[in-house]
Coordinates of C-alpha atoms in Angstrom, one line a residue:
Chain A
M15 CA 183.0 74.4 53.1
L16 CA 185.0 75.8 50.2
H17 CA 183.5 79.2 51.0
L18 CA 185.1 79.1 54.5
L19 CA 188.5 78.1 53.0
K20 CA 188.2 81.0 50.6
I21 CA 187.7 83.4 53.5
D22 CA 190.8 82.3 55.3
L23 CA 192.9 82.2 52.1
K24 CA 191.8 85.8 51.3
K25 CA 193.3 86.9 54.6
L26 CA 196.5 85.1 54.0
T27 CA 197.3 85.5 50.3
S28 CA 197.8 89.3 50.5
Y29 CA 199.9 88.9 53.7
R30 CA 203.6 89.1 52.9
T31 CA 204.7 87.2 56.0
F32 CA 202.6 84.2 54.8
W33 CA 204.5 84.0 51.6
V34 CA 207.9 84.4 53.2
V35 CA 207.3 81.8 55.9
C36 CA 205.7 79.3 53.5
G37 CA 208.4 80.0 50.9
L38 CA 211.1 79.3 53.5
Y39 CA 209.3 76.2 54.6
F40 CA 208.9 74.6 51.2
I41 CA 212.4 75.6 50.1
T42 CA 214.2 74.2 53.2
L43 CA 211.9 71.2 53.1
G44 CA 212.7 70.6 49.4
F45 CA 216.4 71.1 49.6
T46 CA 217.0 69.2 52.8
T47 CA 215.0 66.1 51.8
A48 CA 216.4 66.0 48.2
S49 CA 220.1 66.5 49.2
G50 CA 220.6 63.4 51.4
M51 CA 223.1 61.8 49.0
E52 CA 225.0 65.0 48.5
F53 CA 225.3 65.2 52.3
L54 CA 226.7 61.7 52.5
K55 CA 229.2 62.5 49.8
W56 CA 230.3 65.6 51.7
L57 CA 230.6 63.5 54.8
A58 CA 232.7 60.9 53.0
N59 CA 235.1 63.6 51.7
K60 CA 235.3 65.4 55.0
S61 CA 235.9 62.4 57.2
V62 CA 238.5 60.0 55.6
E63 CA 237.7 57.2 57.9
F64 CA 233.9 57.3 57.0
G65 CA 234.7 57.5 53.3
A66 CA 237.2 54.6 53.5
N67 CA 235.0 52.3 55.4
I68 CA 231.7 52.8 53.8
N69 CA 230.7 52.9 50.2
I70 CA 228.0 55.5 50.4
N71 CA 226.5 54.3 47.1
R72 CA 225.5 51.2 48.9
I73 CA 223.4 53.0 51.5
P74 CA 219.9 52.8 49.9
L75 CA 218.8 56.1 51.3
Y76 CA 216.8 57.0 48.2
H77 CA 215.9 53.6 46.9
F78 CA 212.3 52.5 46.5
P79 CA 210.7 51.6 48.9
D80 CA 213.1 52.8 51.7
I81 CA 212.8 56.3 50.4
W82 CA 209.3 56.8 51.7
Q83 CA 210.1 56.4 55.4
N84 CA 213.5 58.1 55.1
V85 CA 212.3 61.3 53.5
I86 CA 209.0 61.5 55.4
F87 CA 210.8 61.0 58.8
V88 CA 213.2 63.8 58.1
S89 CA 210.4 66.1 56.8
G90 CA 208.7 65.8 60.2
F91 CA 211.3 68.1 61.7
F92 CA 210.2 71.0 59.5
K93 CA 206.6 71.1 60.5
L94 CA 207.5 73.6 63.2
I95 CA 208.1 76.2 60.6
L96 CA 204.7 75.7 59.1
A97 CA 203.2 75.7 62.6
F98 CA 204.7 79.2 63.2
M99 CA 202.6 80.4 60.2
V100 CA 199.5 78.9 61.8
V101 CA 200.4 80.7 65.1
I102 CA 200.8 84.0 63.3
S103 CA 197.5 83.5 61.4
V104 CA 195.5 82.8 64.5
T105 CA 197.0 85.2 67.0
N106 CA 196.7 88.1 64.4
E107 CA 193.0 87.6 64.6
F108 CA 193.2 88.5 68.3
T109 CA 195.8 91.3 68.0
Y110 CA 193.9 93.0 65.2
R111 CA 190.6 91.9 66.9
T112 CA 189.4 90.8 63.5
I113 CA 187.9 87.6 64.9
R114 CA 185.4 89.9 66.7
Q115 CA 184.6 91.7 63.4
N116 CA 184.3 88.4 61.5
I117 CA 181.6 87.2 64.0
I118 CA 179.8 90.6 63.8
D119 CA 179.9 90.4 60.0
G120 CA 178.1 87.1 60.1
M121 CA 180.4 84.2 60.6
S122 CA 179.5 81.7 63.3
R123 CA 182.1 80.8 65.8
T124 CA 182.1 77.2 64.4
E125 CA 182.6 78.6 60.9
F126 CA 185.5 80.6 62.0
L127 CA 187.2 77.5 63.5
L128 CA 186.4 75.5 60.4
S129 CA 188.0 78.1 58.1
K130 CA 191.2 77.8 60.1
M131 CA 191.0 74.0 60.2
L132 CA 190.5 73.9 56.5
T133 CA 193.7 76.0 56.0
N134 CA 195.5 73.4 58.2
V135 CA 194.2 70.6 56.0
L136 CA 195.3 72.5 52.9
L137 CA 198.8 73.2 54.3
S138 CA 199.1 69.5 55.2
L139 CA 198.1 68.4 51.8
L140 CA 200.5 70.8 50.1
S141 CA 203.3 69.4 52.2
C142 CA 202.3 65.9 51.1
A143 CA 202.2 66.9 47.5
M144 CA 205.7 68.5 47.8
L145 CA 207.1 65.3 49.4
L146 CA 205.4 63.1 46.8
I147 CA 207.1 65.0 44.0
I148 CA 210.5 64.9 45.8
I149 CA 210.2 61.2 46.6
L150 CA 209.2 60.2 43.1
V151 CA 211.9 62.4 41.4
T152 CA 214.8 61.5 43.8
G153 CA 213.6 57.9 43.9
F154 CA 213.9 57.5 40.1
I155 CA 217.3 59.3 40.1
Y156 CA 218.9 57.2 42.8
S157 CA 217.3 53.8 42.7
P158 CA 219.7 51.5 40.8
E159 CA 216.9 49.5 39.2
I160 CA 213.2 50.4 39.1
I161 CA 211.0 47.6 40.2
W162 CA 207.5 48.9 39.6
S163 CA 205.9 46.9 42.4
D164 CA 208.4 48.4 44.9
I165 CA 207.7 52.0 44.1
F166 CA 204.5 52.4 46.0
T167 CA 205.0 49.7 48.6
D168 CA 205.5 52.0 51.5
A169 CA 203.3 54.9 50.2
G170 CA 201.2 54.3 53.3
F171 CA 203.7 56.5 55.2
M172 CA 202.2 59.4 53.2
F173 CA 198.9 59.0 55.0
A174 CA 200.8 58.9 58.3
Y175 CA 202.6 62.1 57.3
F176 CA 199.4 63.8 56.6
L177 CA 198.0 62.8 60.0
E178 CA 201.3 63.9 61.6
M179 CA 201.0 67.3 60.0
F180 CA 197.3 67.9 60.5
S181 CA 197.4 66.8 64.2
F182 CA 200.4 69.0 64.9
L183 CA 198.8 72.0 63.2
S184 CA 195.6 71.3 65.1
Y185 CA 197.6 71.4 68.3
T186 CA 199.2 74.7 67.2
L187 CA 195.8 76.1 66.3
M188 CA 194.5 75.2 69.8
L189 CA 197.5 76.8 71.5
G190 CA 197.0 79.9 69.5
L191 CA 193.3 80.1 70.4
L192 CA 194.0 79.5 74.1
I193 CA 197.0 81.8 74.5
Q194 CA 196.1 84.4 71.9
R195 CA 199.6 86.0 71.9
S196 CA 202.0 85.1 69.1
G197 CA 205.3 85.3 71.1
L198 CA 204.1 83.2 74.1
T199 CA 202.4 80.7 71.8
I200 CA 205.6 80.1 69.8
V201 CA 207.6 79.6 73.0
V202 CA 205.0 77.1 74.4
L203 CA 204.9 75.4 71.1
C204 CA 208.7 75.0 70.9
L205 CA 208.9 73.8 74.5
S206 CA 206.0 71.2 74.1
H207 CA 208.4 68.3 73.3
M208 CA 210.8 69.2 76.1
L209 CA 208.0 69.6 78.7
E210 CA 206.6 66.3 77.6
A211 CA 210.0 64.7 77.8
I212 CA 210.4 65.8 81.4
V213 CA 207.0 64.4 82.3
K214 CA 207.8 61.2 80.5
A215 CA 211.2 60.8 82.3
N216 CA 209.4 61.1 85.7
I217 CA 206.6 58.8 84.8
D218 CA 208.8 56.1 83.2
D219 CA 209.5 54.4 86.5
F220 CA 206.0 53.6 87.6
A221 CA 203.7 53.9 84.6
P222 CA 205.7 53.4 81.3
G223 CA 202.6 51.9 79.7
I224 CA 200.9 55.3 79.2
I225 CA 203.9 57.0 77.5
P226 CA 202.8 56.1 74.0
F227 CA 199.6 58.0 74.7
F228 CA 201.3 61.4 75.2
P229 CA 200.3 63.9 72.5
M230 CA 203.8 64.8 71.1
E231 CA 205.0 61.3 71.5
S232 CA 202.1 59.8 69.6
I233 CA 202.5 62.3 66.7
T234 CA 206.2 61.6 66.4
N235 CA 205.6 57.8 66.7
L236 CA 203.5 57.8 63.5
V237 CA 206.7 57.6 61.4
E238 CA 209.6 56.2 63.4
M239 CA 213.3 56.9 62.8
P240 CA 214.4 54.5 60.0
F241 CA 218.2 55.1 59.8
A242 CA 219.2 52.5 62.4
R243 CA 218.3 49.8 59.8
Y244 CA 221.5 50.7 57.9
A245 CA 223.4 49.7 61.0
F246 CA 221.7 46.3 60.9
Q247 CA 219.2 47.1 63.7
E248 CA 215.5 46.2 63.9
I249 CA 213.2 49.2 63.2
Q250 CA 209.5 49.7 62.9
D251 CA 209.2 50.0 59.1
Y252 CA 205.5 50.2 59.1
V253 CA 202.8 52.6 60.4
S254 CA 201.3 51.0 63.5
L255 CA 197.5 51.1 63.8
T256 CA 197.8 51.9 67.5
S257 CA 199.8 55.0 66.7
V258 CA 197.3 56.1 64.1
A259 CA 194.4 55.6 66.5
I260 CA 196.2 57.6 69.3
A261 CA 197.1 60.4 67.0
L262 CA 193.6 60.5 65.6
G263 CA 192.3 60.7 69.1
W264 CA 194.5 63.7 69.9
L265 CA 193.5 65.3 66.6
I266 CA 189.9 65.2 67.7
I267 CA 190.6 66.4 71.2
F268 CA 192.7 69.4 70.0
N269 CA 190.1 70.6 67.7
Y270 CA 187.3 70.0 70.2
I271 CA 189.1 72.1 72.8
S272 CA 189.5 74.8 70.2
Y273 CA 185.7 74.6 69.6
L274 CA 184.8 74.8 73.3
K275 CA 187.2 77.7 73.8
L276 CA 185.7 79.6 70.9
Q277 CA 182.1 79.0 72.0
K278 CA 182.6 80.1 75.5
S279 CA 184.8 83.1 75.2
D280 CA 183.7 86.7 74.9
L281 CA 185.5 88.2 71.9
Chain B
M3 CA 151.4 95.8 63.6
T4 CA 154.8 95.0 62.1
T5 CA 157.3 92.9 64.0
P6 CA 159.8 95.1 65.9
V7 CA 163.3 95.0 64.4
L8 CA 164.8 94.3 67.8
T9 CA 163.2 93.1 71.1
V10 CA 165.4 92.7 74.2
K11 CA 164.1 91.1 77.4
G12 CA 166.0 91.0 80.6
L13 CA 169.4 91.0 79.0
T14 CA 172.2 90.7 81.6
K15 CA 176.0 90.4 81.5
N16 CA 178.2 89.8 84.4
F17 CA 182.0 89.9 84.2
G18 CA 182.9 88.2 87.4
K19 CA 181.4 90.3 90.2
L20 CA 180.9 93.3 88.0
C21 CA 177.4 93.6 86.5
A22 CA 178.1 95.3 83.2
V23 CA 174.5 95.1 81.9
N24 CA 171.6 94.6 84.2
Q25 CA 168.2 93.3 83.0
I26 CA 167.7 95.5 80.0
N27 CA 164.4 95.6 78.1
L28 CA 164.3 97.4 74.8
Q29 CA 162.3 97.6 71.6
V30 CA 163.4 99.1 68.4
N31 CA 160.9 99.5 65.5
Q32 CA 161.3 99.7 61.8
G33 CA 162.6 103.1 60.6
E34 CA 163.7 104.4 64.0
V35 CA 167.0 106.1 64.6
F36 CA 167.6 104.8 68.0
G37 CA 170.2 106.5 70.2
M38 CA 171.8 104.7 73.1
L39 CA 173.2 107.2 75.6
G40 CA 175.3 106.8 78.6
P41 CA 178.6 107.8 80.2
N42 CA 181.7 105.8 79.3
G43 CA 181.5 102.3 80.8
S44 CA 177.8 102.3 81.2
G45 CA 177.4 99.1 79.2
K46 CA 176.5 100.4 75.7
T47 CA 179.2 98.4 73.9
T48 CA 178.6 95.3 76.0
T49 CA 174.9 95.4 75.1
L50 CA 175.6 95.8 71.4
G51 CA 178.3 93.1 71.7
M52 CA 175.7 90.7 73.0
L53 CA 173.2 91.7 70.2
M54 CA 175.9 90.9 67.7
G55 CA 177.0 87.6 69.1
V56 CA 180.5 88.4 70.3
V57 CA 179.6 88.6 74.0
N58 CA 177.7 85.7 75.5
P59 CA 174.8 87.0 77.7
S60 CA 174.7 85.8 81.3
A61 CA 170.9 85.9 81.3
G62 CA 168.0 87.2 79.3
E63 CA 167.1 87.0 75.6
F64 CA 166.7 89.1 72.5
S65 CA 165.4 88.6 69.0
W66 CA 166.1 90.2 65.7
F67 CA 163.0 90.6 63.4
G68 CA 161.1 88.3 65.7
Q69 CA 163.6 85.4 65.2
Q70 CA 166.1 83.7 67.5
P71 CA 169.5 85.3 66.9
N72 CA 171.9 83.4 64.6
H73 CA 174.8 84.2 62.3
H74 CA 172.6 84.3 59.2
I75 CA 170.6 87.2 60.6
R76 CA 173.9 89.0 61.5
K77 CA 174.7 89.1 57.8
K78 CA 171.7 91.3 57.2
I79 CA 172.8 93.7 60.0
G80 CA 175.6 96.2 59.3
A81 CA 177.6 96.9 62.5
V82 CA 180.6 98.8 63.7
L83 CA 181.3 98.4 67.4
E84 CA 183.8 100.7 69.2
H85 CA 186.5 101.5 66.7
P86 CA 186.9 100.3 63.1
I87 CA 188.5 96.8 62.8
F88 CA 190.2 95.7 59.6
Y89 CA 193.2 93.7 58.5
P90 CA 195.9 96.5 58.5
Y91 CA 197.9 94.9 55.7
L92 CA 195.0 94.6 53.3
S93 CA 193.8 97.5 51.1
G94 CA 190.4 99.0 51.7
Q95 CA 189.1 97.2 48.6
K96 CA 190.5 93.8 49.7
N97 CA 189.1 94.3 53.2
L98 CA 185.6 94.9 51.8
E99 CA 186.0 91.9 49.4
L100 CA 186.7 89.8 52.5
N101 CA 183.6 91.1 54.3
A102 CA 181.6 90.6 51.1
T103 CA 182.8 86.9 51.1
I104 CA 181.8 86.5 54.7
K105 CA 178.4 88.1 54.2
Q106 CA 178.0 86.1 50.9
T107 CA 177.1 89.2 49.0
D108 CA 178.0 90.4 45.6
F109 CA 181.4 92.2 45.0
N110 CA 179.5 94.7 42.9
N111 CA 178.3 96.6 46.0
I112 CA 181.9 97.5 46.9
A113 CA 182.3 100.3 44.4
K114 CA 178.9 101.7 45.5
V115 CA 179.6 101.8 49.2
L116 CA 183.1 103.2 48.6
D117 CA 181.5 106.0 46.7
I118 CA 179.0 106.7 49.5
V119 CA 181.8 107.3 52.0
E120 CA 184.1 108.9 49.4
L121 CA 187.0 106.5 49.6
T122 CA 187.1 105.4 46.0
A123 CA 190.4 107.3 45.4
R124 CA 192.2 105.5 48.2
K125 CA 190.7 102.0 47.8
N126 CA 193.9 100.3 46.8
D127 CA 196.0 101.7 49.6
A128 CA 196.7 99.5 52.7
Y129 CA 194.2 100.1 55.5
K130 CA 197.1 101.0 57.9
T131 CA 197.9 104.1 55.9
Y132 CA 194.4 105.5 56.4
S133 CA 193.7 108.5 58.7
L134 CA 191.3 107.9 61.6
G135 CA 188.4 109.6 59.7
M136 CA 189.0 107.3 56.6
K137 CA 189.1 104.3 58.9
Q138 CA 185.7 105.3 60.4
R139 CA 184.3 105.9 56.9
L140 CA 185.6 102.5 55.6
A141 CA 183.8 100.9 58.6
I142 CA 180.6 102.5 57.6
A143 CA 181.1 101.4 54.0
S144 CA 181.7 97.9 55.3
A145 CA 178.5 98.0 57.4
L146 CA 176.5 99.2 54.3
L147 CA 178.0 96.4 52.1
N148 CA 175.1 94.0 52.3
D149 CA 172.4 96.7 51.9
P150 CA 171.4 96.0 55.5
T151 CA 168.0 96.9 56.9
V152 CA 169.5 97.6 60.3
L153 CA 172.7 99.6 60.9
I154 CA 174.5 99.6 64.3
L155 CA 177.0 102.3 64.9
D156 CA 179.0 102.6 68.1
E157 CA 180.6 106.0 68.7
P158 CA 180.9 106.6 64.9
T159 CA 182.4 110.1 65.4
N160 CA 184.8 109.2 68.2
G161 CA 188.1 111.0 67.8
L162 CA 187.2 112.8 64.6
D163 CA 187.8 116.5 63.8
P164 CA 184.7 118.7 63.4
M165 CA 184.7 118.3 59.7
G166 CA 184.9 114.5 60.0
I167 CA 182.0 114.6 62.5
A168 CA 179.9 116.7 60.2
E169 CA 180.7 114.3 57.3
I170 CA 179.7 111.2 59.3
R171 CA 176.5 112.9 60.5
T172 CA 175.5 113.7 56.9
I173 CA 176.1 110.1 55.9
I174 CA 174.0 108.8 58.9
K175 CA 171.2 111.2 58.0
R176 CA 171.3 110.2 54.3
I177 CA 171.1 106.5 55.3
A178 CA 168.2 107.2 57.8
A179 CA 166.4 109.0 55.0
D180 CA 166.5 105.7 53.0
G181 CA 164.2 104.2 55.7
K182 CA 166.9 102.1 57.3
T183 CA 166.7 101.4 61.1
I184 CA 169.8 102.8 62.9
I185 CA 171.0 102.0 66.4
L186 CA 173.5 104.6 67.4
A187 CA 175.5 104.4 70.6
S188 CA 177.1 107.6 71.7
H189 CA 178.1 109.7 74.7
L190 CA 177.8 112.8 72.6
L191 CA 174.3 114.1 73.4
D192 CA 174.3 116.7 70.8
E193 CA 174.9 114.1 68.2
V194 CA 172.0 111.9 69.3
Q195 CA 169.6 114.9 69.5
K196 CA 170.6 115.9 66.0
V197 CA 170.0 112.6 64.3
C198 CA 167.9 110.3 66.5
T199 CA 164.2 109.8 66.7
H200 CA 164.3 107.7 69.8
F201 CA 166.7 107.3 72.6
A202 CA 167.5 105.3 75.7
I203 CA 169.9 106.1 78.6
L204 CA 172.1 103.6 80.3
R205 CA 173.8 104.1 83.5
K206 CA 176.0 101.6 85.2
G207 CA 174.4 98.8 83.2
N208 CA 170.8 99.9 84.0
L209 CA 168.3 101.3 81.5
V210 CA 167.2 104.5 83.2
H211 CA 165.1 106.1 80.4
S212 CA 163.7 105.3 77.0
G213 CA 161.5 107.3 74.8
P214 CA 161.1 109.5 71.7
V215 CA 163.5 112.4 71.3
D216 CA 160.6 114.7 70.5
D217 CA 159.4 114.3 74.1
V218 CA 162.5 116.0 75.3
G219 CA 161.2 119.5 74.6
K220 CA 157.9 118.9 76.3
G221 CA 156.9 119.9 79.7
E222 CA 157.1 123.4 81.1
E223 CA 158.5 126.1 78.8
I224 CA 160.9 128.8 79.8
V225 CA 160.6 132.1 77.8
E226 CA 163.2 134.8 77.6
V227 CA 161.8 138.3 77.5
I228 CA 163.3 141.7 77.0
A229 CA 161.1 144.9 77.0
F230 CA 162.0 148.4 77.8
H231 CA 159.3 149.0 80.4
D232 CA 159.8 149.8 84.1
D233 CA 157.0 147.6 85.5
L234 CA 157.8 144.6 83.4
P235 CA 158.3 142.1 86.3
A236 CA 155.0 143.2 87.8
H237 CA 153.2 142.7 84.5
L238 CA 154.8 139.4 83.9
N239 CA 153.7 138.2 87.4
Q240 CA 150.1 139.2 86.5
F241 CA 150.1 136.8 83.5
Q242 CA 148.1 133.7 84.6
G243 CA 150.5 131.3 82.8
T244 CA 153.5 132.5 84.8
K245 CA 154.9 130.1 87.4
E246 CA 157.9 132.2 88.4
I247 CA 160.2 134.8 86.9
K248 CA 163.9 135.3 87.3
K249 CA 166.3 138.0 86.0
D250 CA 169.2 136.6 84.1
G251 CA 171.4 139.4 82.7
Q252 CA 169.3 141.5 80.4
F253 CA 166.6 138.8 80.1
Y254 CA 163.7 138.0 82.3
L255 CA 163.3 134.2 82.3
V256 CA 159.6 133.3 82.7
K257 CA 158.9 129.8 83.7
M258 CA 155.5 128.9 82.3
N259 CA 152.8 126.8 83.8
N260 CA 152.0 123.6 81.8
G261 CA 150.0 124.3 78.6
F262 CA 151.0 127.9 78.3
H263 CA 153.2 129.1 75.4
S264 CA 155.2 132.1 74.4
A265 CA 152.5 133.3 72.0
E266 CA 150.0 133.8 74.8
L267 CA 152.5 135.7 76.8
N268 CA 153.2 138.0 73.9
R269 CA 149.5 138.7 73.3
F270 CA 149.1 139.4 77.0
L271 CA 152.0 141.9 77.1
F272 CA 150.8 143.6 73.9
E273 CA 147.4 144.1 75.3
K274 CA 148.9 145.8 78.3
G275 CA 150.7 148.1 75.9
I276 CA 154.1 146.6 76.3
V277 CA 156.1 145.9 73.2
V278 CA 158.8 143.3 73.7
S279 CA 162.1 143.6 71.8
H280 CA 163.1 140.0 72.4
L281 CA 160.9 136.9 73.0
A282 CA 162.3 133.4 72.7
T283 CA 161.4 130.0 74.0
Q284 CA 164.4 128.2 75.5
K285 CA 164.7 124.7 73.9
K286 CA 165.3 122.2 76.6
S287 CA 168.3 120.3 75.3
L288 CA 168.8 116.6 75.5
E289 CA 171.9 117.4 77.5
K290 CA 169.8 119.0 80.2
Q291 CA 167.3 116.2 80.2
F292 CA 170.1 113.6 80.3
L293 CA 171.8 115.3 83.3
E294 CA 168.5 115.5 85.0
I295 CA 167.8 111.9 84.5
L296 CA 171.2 110.8 85.6
A297 CA 170.9 113.1 88.7
E298 CA 167.5 111.6 89.6
N299 CA 168.9 108.1 89.4
N300 CA 171.9 109.1 91.5
T301 CA 169.7 109.8 94.5
H302 CA 168.2 106.3 94.3

């Protein structure tokens, strides 16, 4: 297994685009998630009304345990950047026809897919590690008092985040293998949410029950938007097992389609 | 008897309605340099693609070293199909390291194979900066990486200048001298005749001929004769081995009956008191044979 990961990393680590895209991803992810309080301060200065009515220090954006869901929810938006890297990595294999040579050189088609999937796992884990650091550091800075039992109360969102990343990257990998061209894959990837929204809007009238089962919807539902709670509204402040089950289902389906596609095609 | 390196039975590939490869049967034995000939689009690359697991056969089967094909066997086969394929942004060295990782072989071999193809000086430059000849040579280096017992080369001299062609040919001969089995696909007949021991001809996906290259010269001989003697044609006709004679420029071309050779004709003329100033057997080239075989099959 490690051998397969090594193969894919060898392709990527000497590729400048890989470092640029991943660098941009981790930098934007880090800065955005860590600067929530600075943003609120800026907002308070800018809009007098907002500053006068609300004491921003009383919004527990970075307080344990709220911080887990807050930071992880926002991080979800950035997964698209990482997905672009996966698109480039997969479609390059078709543009350069190196997938063909890899097979000729003695990789099996399954091994090829596994090497790409393992990279997806690694990228998801790195994102998790990055967030863990940001959450712990900012949490300790902004929490007014540290109650040790509170710190890891909502750490379960981290698992949901990993699942969110890995399912989405699996979806991206599948698109890349099916479409094989980087430009078109990126367009379809970016439109996925919108296309699903159109279908959802049309289906809402007669079969709203199946909406949670849509792929993009289920991946997004893993960590729901938390901020309404600061306007005294009910939110889902836990990871629902149904969402996990649905997302896991899609995760398996995406990778199985990739597998079938690779087995059947002439390279 | 040793197990053949490659056995192919009824291998077929259809692309939609098009039958690219039709029921091919082949056998390649240890130590052969096997040439696959055929015009462009005759199914050579598709056949090799199936043998290397990148094209799924529609029907038929094949075995390497008497075993069912799998990816572990492919690691022991060095293959370059069509043109060289590498990661353009990686250096020659890094590309070979990647292949060595895939083939699960030692990195120590890299220096050796780079030396064989004389690319050591450029090994740290990105692949995209290489000339076509260097790319072809890197591909051969990559195929040699795992010290394979079988080497598959598909048009290895395609697009090279005469010097590059000669270089690659020398490399192939050197590898063949090591006792490796080589399968060489080409549409350059001259190339196949110069390096191969056996050959097969494909045409529109059908195998139309297969046999040793040495057989090509066999059959009736044609002898060129020049002698300053007025009655030469008459004397030539008297020789019992003569089938027919033809004047071609300053030569008389004597087509011989089966089993007769130029030495016997020479002795016959000498005994008649005719001294020839030129006597040569025309070698039947693979090119001629190839065109004949293709022409035969055209009429069917």
